[in-house]
CSV table of C-alpha atoms in Angstrom, one decimal:
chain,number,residue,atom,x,y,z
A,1,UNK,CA,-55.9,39.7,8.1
A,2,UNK,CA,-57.4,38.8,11.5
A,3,UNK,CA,-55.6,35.1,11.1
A,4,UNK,CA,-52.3,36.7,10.6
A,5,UNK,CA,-52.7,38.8,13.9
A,6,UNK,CA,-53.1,35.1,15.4
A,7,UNK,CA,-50.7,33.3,13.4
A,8,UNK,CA,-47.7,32.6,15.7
A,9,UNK,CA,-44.3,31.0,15.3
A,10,UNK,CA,-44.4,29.3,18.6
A,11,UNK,CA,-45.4,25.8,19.3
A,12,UNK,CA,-48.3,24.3,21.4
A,13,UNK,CA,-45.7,23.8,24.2
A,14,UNK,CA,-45.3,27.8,24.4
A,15,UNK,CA,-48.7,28.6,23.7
A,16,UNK,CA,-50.6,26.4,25.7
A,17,UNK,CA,-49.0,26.6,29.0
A,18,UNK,CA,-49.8,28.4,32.0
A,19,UNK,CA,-48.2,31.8,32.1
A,20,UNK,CA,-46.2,33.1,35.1
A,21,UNK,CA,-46.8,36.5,36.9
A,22,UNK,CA,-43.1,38.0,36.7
A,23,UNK,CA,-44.4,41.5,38.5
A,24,UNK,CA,-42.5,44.3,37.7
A,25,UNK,CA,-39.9,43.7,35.3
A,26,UNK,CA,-37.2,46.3,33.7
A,27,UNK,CA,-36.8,45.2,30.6
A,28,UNK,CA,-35.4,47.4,27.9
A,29,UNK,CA,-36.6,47.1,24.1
A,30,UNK,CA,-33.8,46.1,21.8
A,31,UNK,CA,-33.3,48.6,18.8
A,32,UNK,CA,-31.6,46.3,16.4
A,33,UNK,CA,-28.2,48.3,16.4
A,34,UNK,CA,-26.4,46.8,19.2
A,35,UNK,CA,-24.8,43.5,20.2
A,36,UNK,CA,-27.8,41.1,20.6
A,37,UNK,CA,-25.7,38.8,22.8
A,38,UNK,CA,-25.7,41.6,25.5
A,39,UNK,CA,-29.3,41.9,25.0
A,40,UNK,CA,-29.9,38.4,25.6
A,41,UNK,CA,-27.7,38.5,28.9
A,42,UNK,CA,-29.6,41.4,30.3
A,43,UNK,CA,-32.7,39.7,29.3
A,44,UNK,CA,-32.1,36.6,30.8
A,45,UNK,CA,-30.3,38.4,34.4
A,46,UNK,CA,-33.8,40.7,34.7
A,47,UNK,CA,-35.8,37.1,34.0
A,48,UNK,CA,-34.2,35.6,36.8
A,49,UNK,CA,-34.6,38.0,39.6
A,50,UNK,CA,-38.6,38.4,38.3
A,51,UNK,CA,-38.9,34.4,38.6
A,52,UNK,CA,-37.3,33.8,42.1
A,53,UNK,CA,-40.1,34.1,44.3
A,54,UNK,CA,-42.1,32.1,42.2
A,55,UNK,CA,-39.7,29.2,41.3
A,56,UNK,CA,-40.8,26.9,43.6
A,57,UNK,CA,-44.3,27.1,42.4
A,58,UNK,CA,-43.2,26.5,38.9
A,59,UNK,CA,-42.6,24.5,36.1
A,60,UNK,CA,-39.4,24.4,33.8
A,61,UNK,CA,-42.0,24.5,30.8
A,62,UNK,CA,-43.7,27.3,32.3
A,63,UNK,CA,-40.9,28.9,33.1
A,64,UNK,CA,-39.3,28.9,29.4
A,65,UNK,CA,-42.7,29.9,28.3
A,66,UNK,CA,-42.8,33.1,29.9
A,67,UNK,CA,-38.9,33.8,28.6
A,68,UNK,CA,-40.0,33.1,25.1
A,69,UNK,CA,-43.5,35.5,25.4
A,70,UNK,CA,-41.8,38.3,27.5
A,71,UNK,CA,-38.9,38.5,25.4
A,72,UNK,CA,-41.1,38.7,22.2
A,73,UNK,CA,-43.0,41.7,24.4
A,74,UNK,CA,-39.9,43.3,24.2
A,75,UNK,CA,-39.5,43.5,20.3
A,76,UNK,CA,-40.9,46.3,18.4
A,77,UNK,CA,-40.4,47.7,15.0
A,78,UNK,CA,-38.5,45.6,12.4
A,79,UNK,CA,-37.6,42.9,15.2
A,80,UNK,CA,-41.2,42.3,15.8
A,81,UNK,CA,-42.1,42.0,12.4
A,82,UNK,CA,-39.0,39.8,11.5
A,83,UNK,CA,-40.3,37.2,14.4
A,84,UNK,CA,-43.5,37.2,13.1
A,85,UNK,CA,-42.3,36.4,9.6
A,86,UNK,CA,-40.8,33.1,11.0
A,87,UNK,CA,-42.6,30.2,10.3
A,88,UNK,CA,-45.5,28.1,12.5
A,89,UNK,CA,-44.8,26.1,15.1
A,90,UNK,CA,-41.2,26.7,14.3
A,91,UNK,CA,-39.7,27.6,17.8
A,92,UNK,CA,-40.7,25.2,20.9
A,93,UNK,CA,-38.0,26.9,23.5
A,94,UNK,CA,-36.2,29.9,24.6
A,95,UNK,CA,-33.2,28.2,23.5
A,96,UNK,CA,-34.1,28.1,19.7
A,97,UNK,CA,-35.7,31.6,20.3
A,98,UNK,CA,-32.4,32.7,21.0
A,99,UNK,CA,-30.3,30.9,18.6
A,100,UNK,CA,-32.6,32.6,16.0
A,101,UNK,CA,-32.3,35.9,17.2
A,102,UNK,CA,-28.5,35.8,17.1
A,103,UNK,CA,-28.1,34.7,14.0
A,104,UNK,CA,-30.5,37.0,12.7
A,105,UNK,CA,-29.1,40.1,14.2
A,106,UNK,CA,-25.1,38.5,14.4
A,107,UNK,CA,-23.8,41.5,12.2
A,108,UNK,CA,-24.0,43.8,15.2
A,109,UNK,CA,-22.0,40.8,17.8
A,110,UNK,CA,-18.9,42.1,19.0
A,111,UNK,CA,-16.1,40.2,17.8
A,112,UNK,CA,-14.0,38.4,19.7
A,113,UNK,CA,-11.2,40.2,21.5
A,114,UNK,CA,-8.1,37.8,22.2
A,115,UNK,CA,-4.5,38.8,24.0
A,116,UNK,CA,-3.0,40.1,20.8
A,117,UNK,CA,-5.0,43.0,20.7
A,118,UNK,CA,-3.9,44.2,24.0
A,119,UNK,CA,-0.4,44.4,22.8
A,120,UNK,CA,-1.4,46.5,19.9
A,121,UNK,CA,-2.0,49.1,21.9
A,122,UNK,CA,0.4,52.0,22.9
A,123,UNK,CA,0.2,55.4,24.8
A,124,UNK,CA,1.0,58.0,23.0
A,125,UNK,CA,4.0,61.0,24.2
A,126,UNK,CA,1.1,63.5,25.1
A,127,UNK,CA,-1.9,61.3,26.1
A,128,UNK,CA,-2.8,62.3,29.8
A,129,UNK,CA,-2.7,58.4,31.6
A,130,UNK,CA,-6.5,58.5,32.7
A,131,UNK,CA,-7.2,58.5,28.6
A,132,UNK,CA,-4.8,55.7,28.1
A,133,UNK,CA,-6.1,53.6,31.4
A,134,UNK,CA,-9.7,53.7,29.9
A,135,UNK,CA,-8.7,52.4,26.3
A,136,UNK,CA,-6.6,49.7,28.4
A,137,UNK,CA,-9.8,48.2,30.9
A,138,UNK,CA,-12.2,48.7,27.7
A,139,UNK,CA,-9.9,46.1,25.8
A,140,UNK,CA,-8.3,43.8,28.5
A,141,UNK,CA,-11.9,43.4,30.0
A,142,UNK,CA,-13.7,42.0,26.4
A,143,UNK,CA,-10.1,39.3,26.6
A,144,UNK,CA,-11.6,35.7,27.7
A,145,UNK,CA,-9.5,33.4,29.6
A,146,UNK,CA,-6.0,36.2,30.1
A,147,UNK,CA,-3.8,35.7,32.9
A,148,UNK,CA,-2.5,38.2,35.0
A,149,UNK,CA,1.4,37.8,33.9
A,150,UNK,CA,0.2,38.5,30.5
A,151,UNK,CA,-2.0,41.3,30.8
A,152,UNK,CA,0.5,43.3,33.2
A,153,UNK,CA,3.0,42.6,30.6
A,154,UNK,CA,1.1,43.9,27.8
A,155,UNK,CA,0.1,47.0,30.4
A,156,UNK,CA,3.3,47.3,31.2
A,157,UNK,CA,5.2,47.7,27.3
A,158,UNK,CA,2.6,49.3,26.2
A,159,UNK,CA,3.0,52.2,28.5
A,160,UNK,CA,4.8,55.8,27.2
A,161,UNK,CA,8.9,55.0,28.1
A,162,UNK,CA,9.3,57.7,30.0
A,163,UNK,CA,5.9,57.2,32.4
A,164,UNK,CA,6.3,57.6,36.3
A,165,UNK,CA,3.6,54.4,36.7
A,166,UNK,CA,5.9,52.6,34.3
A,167,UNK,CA,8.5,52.9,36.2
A,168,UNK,CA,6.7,51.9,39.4
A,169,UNK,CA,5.6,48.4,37.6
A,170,UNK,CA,9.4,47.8,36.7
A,171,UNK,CA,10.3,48.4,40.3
A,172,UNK,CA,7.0,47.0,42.8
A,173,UNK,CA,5.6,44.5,39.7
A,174,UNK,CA,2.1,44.1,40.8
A,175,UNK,CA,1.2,40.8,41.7
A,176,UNK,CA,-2.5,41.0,39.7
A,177,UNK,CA,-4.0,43.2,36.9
A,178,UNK,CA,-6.4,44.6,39.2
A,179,UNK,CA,-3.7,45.5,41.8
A,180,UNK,CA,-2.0,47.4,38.6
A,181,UNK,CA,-5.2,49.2,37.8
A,182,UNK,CA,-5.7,50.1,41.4
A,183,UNK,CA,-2.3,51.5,41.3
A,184,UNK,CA,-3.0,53.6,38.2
A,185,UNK,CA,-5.8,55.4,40.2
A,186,UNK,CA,-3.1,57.0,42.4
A,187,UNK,CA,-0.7,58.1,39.2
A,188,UNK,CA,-3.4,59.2,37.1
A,189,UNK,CA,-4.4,61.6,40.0
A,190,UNK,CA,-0.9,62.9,40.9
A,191,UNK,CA,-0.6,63.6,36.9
A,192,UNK,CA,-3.4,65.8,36.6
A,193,UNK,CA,-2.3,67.8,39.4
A,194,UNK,CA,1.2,68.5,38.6
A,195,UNK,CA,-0.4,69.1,35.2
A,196,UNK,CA,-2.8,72.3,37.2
A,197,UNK,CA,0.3,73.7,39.0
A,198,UNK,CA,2.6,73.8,35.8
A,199,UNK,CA,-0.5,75.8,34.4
A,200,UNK,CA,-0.7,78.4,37.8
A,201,UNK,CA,3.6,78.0,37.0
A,202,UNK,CA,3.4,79.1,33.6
A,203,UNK,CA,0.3,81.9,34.3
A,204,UNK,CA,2.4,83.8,37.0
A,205,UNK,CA,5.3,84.2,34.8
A,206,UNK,CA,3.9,84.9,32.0
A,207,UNK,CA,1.5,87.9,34.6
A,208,UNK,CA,4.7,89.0,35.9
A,209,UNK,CA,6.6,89.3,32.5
A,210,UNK,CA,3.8,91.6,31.3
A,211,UNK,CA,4.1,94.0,34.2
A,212,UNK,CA,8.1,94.1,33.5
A,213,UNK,CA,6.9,95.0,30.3
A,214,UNK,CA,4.4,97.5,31.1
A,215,UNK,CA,6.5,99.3,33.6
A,216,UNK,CA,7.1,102.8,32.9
A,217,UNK,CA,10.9,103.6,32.5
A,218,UNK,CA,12.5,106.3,34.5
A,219,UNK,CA,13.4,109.3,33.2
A,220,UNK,CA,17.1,111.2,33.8
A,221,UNK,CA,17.2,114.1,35.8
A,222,UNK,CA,18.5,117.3,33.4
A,223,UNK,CA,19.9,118.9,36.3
A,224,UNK,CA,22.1,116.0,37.0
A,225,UNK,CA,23.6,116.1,33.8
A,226,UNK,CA,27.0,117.6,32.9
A,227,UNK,CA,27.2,120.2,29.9
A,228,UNK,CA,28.2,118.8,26.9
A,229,UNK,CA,30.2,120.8,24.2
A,230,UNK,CA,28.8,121.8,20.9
A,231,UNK,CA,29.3,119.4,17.9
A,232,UNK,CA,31.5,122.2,16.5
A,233,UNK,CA,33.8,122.9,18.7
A,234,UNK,CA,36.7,119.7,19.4
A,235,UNK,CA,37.4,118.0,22.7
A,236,UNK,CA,40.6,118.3,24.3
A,237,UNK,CA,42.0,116.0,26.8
A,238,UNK,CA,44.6,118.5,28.0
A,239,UNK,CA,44.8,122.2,29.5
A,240,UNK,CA,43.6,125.1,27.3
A,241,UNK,CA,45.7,127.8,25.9
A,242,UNK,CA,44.7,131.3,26.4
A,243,UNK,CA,45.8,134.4,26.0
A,244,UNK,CA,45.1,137.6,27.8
A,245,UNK,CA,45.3,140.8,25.9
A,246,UNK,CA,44.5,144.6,27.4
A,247,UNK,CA,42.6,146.8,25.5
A,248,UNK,CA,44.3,149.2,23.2
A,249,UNK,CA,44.2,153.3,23.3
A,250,UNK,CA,44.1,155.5,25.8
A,251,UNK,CA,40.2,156.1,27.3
A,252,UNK,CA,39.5,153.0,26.3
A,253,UNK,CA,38.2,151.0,29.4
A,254,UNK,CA,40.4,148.3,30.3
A,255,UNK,CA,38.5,144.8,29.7
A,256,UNK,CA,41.0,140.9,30.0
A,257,UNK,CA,40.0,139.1,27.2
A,258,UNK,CA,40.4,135.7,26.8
A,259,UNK,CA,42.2,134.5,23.6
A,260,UNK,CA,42.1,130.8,22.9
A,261,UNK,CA,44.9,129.7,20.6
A,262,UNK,CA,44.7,127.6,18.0
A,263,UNK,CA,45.1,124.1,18.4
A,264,UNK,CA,48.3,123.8,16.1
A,265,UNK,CA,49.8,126.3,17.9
A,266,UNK,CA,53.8,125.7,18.1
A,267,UNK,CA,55.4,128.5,21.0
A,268,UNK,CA,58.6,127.4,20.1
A,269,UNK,CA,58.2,128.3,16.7
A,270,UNK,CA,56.4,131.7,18.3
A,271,UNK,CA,59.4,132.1,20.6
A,272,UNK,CA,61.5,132.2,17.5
A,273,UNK,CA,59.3,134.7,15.6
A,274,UNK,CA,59.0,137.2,18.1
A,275,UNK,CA,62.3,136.8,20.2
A,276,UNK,CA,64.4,139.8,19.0
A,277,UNK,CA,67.9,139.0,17.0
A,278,UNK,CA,71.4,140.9,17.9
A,279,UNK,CA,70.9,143.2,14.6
A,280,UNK,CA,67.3,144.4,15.7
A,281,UNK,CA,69.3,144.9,19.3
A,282,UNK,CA,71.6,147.0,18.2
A,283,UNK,CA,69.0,149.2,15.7
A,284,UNK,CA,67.2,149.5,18.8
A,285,UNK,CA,69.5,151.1,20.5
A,286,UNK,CA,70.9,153.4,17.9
């Protein structure tokens, strides 16, 4: 058991060389779930800044011998026990360390991103132009090699047809991508807050259409109003026909009452009735 702790896949060159004092390194632990390239990078940018004082003083060997130890340092969990399942005297460099390393953890490497992808992508009616911007830099910056007329191109198509910082690129084309994503600062900000005053818009109508609502209605005055006639009795648009008639018998208190004719009432046909003829003349005065 003791000779396993001891067994090591490193050669006499890493082993046997004098190791350098890095001083205070930050150095993060890699978990096996992310891109090991990246992990490499940031491994070899922390290296680099912990060797500089010391550069002068030392070897190249040296120097790859402490990137090949400290990285190991820095493996834990099923990484450290994969390296030390590698076989001895196997890896002489931090180069063949590394090429190891990728290939065993190359399932979690991003791949490639190339210029076709950017064109892929499209912003949707509704998506706000911050969200859109972000999905934009997080593909166009993973591109190798792109130019700027292609990548303002692809910014530009891909952009909703009816966007305000479309139609600034079609009008002042930006002369880089990085003057176009400047640009999209400004837009993105002037979006957001016509997007808070529609909302105040939309809240003080919607505040004052409720009070309409909730308004009490004003009652009519009774005393205002005119008298109406009863449902029985009809309307007439012209003058009324009354009669007056005394009261009859002697003692009798004298009292004008009014007599409202009929409303088929003919006085011609009255006229006629009670107009006296020559024969009831003449008896009359017999």
């Amino acid at each position: 058991m003791l000779e396993k702790t001891h067994r090591t896949p490193f050669t006499a060159r890493i082993t046997e060389a004098r190791i350098p004092e890095p001083g205070k390194v930050r150095i993060s632990f890699y978990e096996g779930t992310t891109d090991p390239k990246a992990h490499i990078t940031a491994f070899r940018i922390a290296m680099g800044r912990a060797f500089t004082k010391n550069a002068a003083k030392l070897t190249e060997r040296e120097v790859d011998a402490g990137y090949c130890l400290l990285f190991v340092e820095h493996l834990k969990g099923a990484m450290l026990e994969w390296f030390s399942r590698q076989e001895r005297n196997l890896i002489g460099s931090f180069q063949q360390l590394s090429a190891l390393f990728l290939k065993q953890y190359s399932m979690f490497m991003d791949r490639r991103t190339y210029d076709a992808n950017l064109w892929t992508l499209s912003q949707g009616p509704n998506e706000p132009l911050r969200d859109y911007m972000a999905r934009f830099k997080a593909v166009v910056s993973k591109v190798e090699g792109i130019s700027d007329k292609a990548a303002l191109q692809a910014l530009k198509w891909s952009l909703w047809y009816k966007s305000e910082f479309r139609r600034e690129m079609a009008l002042n084309t930006p002369q880089t991508i990085q003057d176009a994503l400047h640009r999209s600062s400004d837009f993105v900000i002037n979006e957001e807050e016509m997007n808070n005053l529609d909302k105040q818009y939309e809240a003080t109508k919607a505040a004052i259409r409720s009070s309409i609502l909730t308004r009490p209605s004003k009652k009519g005055n009774p005393s205002n109003n005119t008298a109406t006639q009863s449902s029985d009795e009809p309307r007439s648009g012209g003058a009324h026909n009354y009669q007056v008639g005394a009261g009859r018998g002697r003692g009798e208190p004298h009292y004008n009452t009014w007599v409202r004719k009929p409303t088929n009432y003919d006085e011609r046909r009255s006229a006629s009735i009670t107009r006296p003829t020559g024969i009831q003349r003449h008896n009359a005065e017999l």
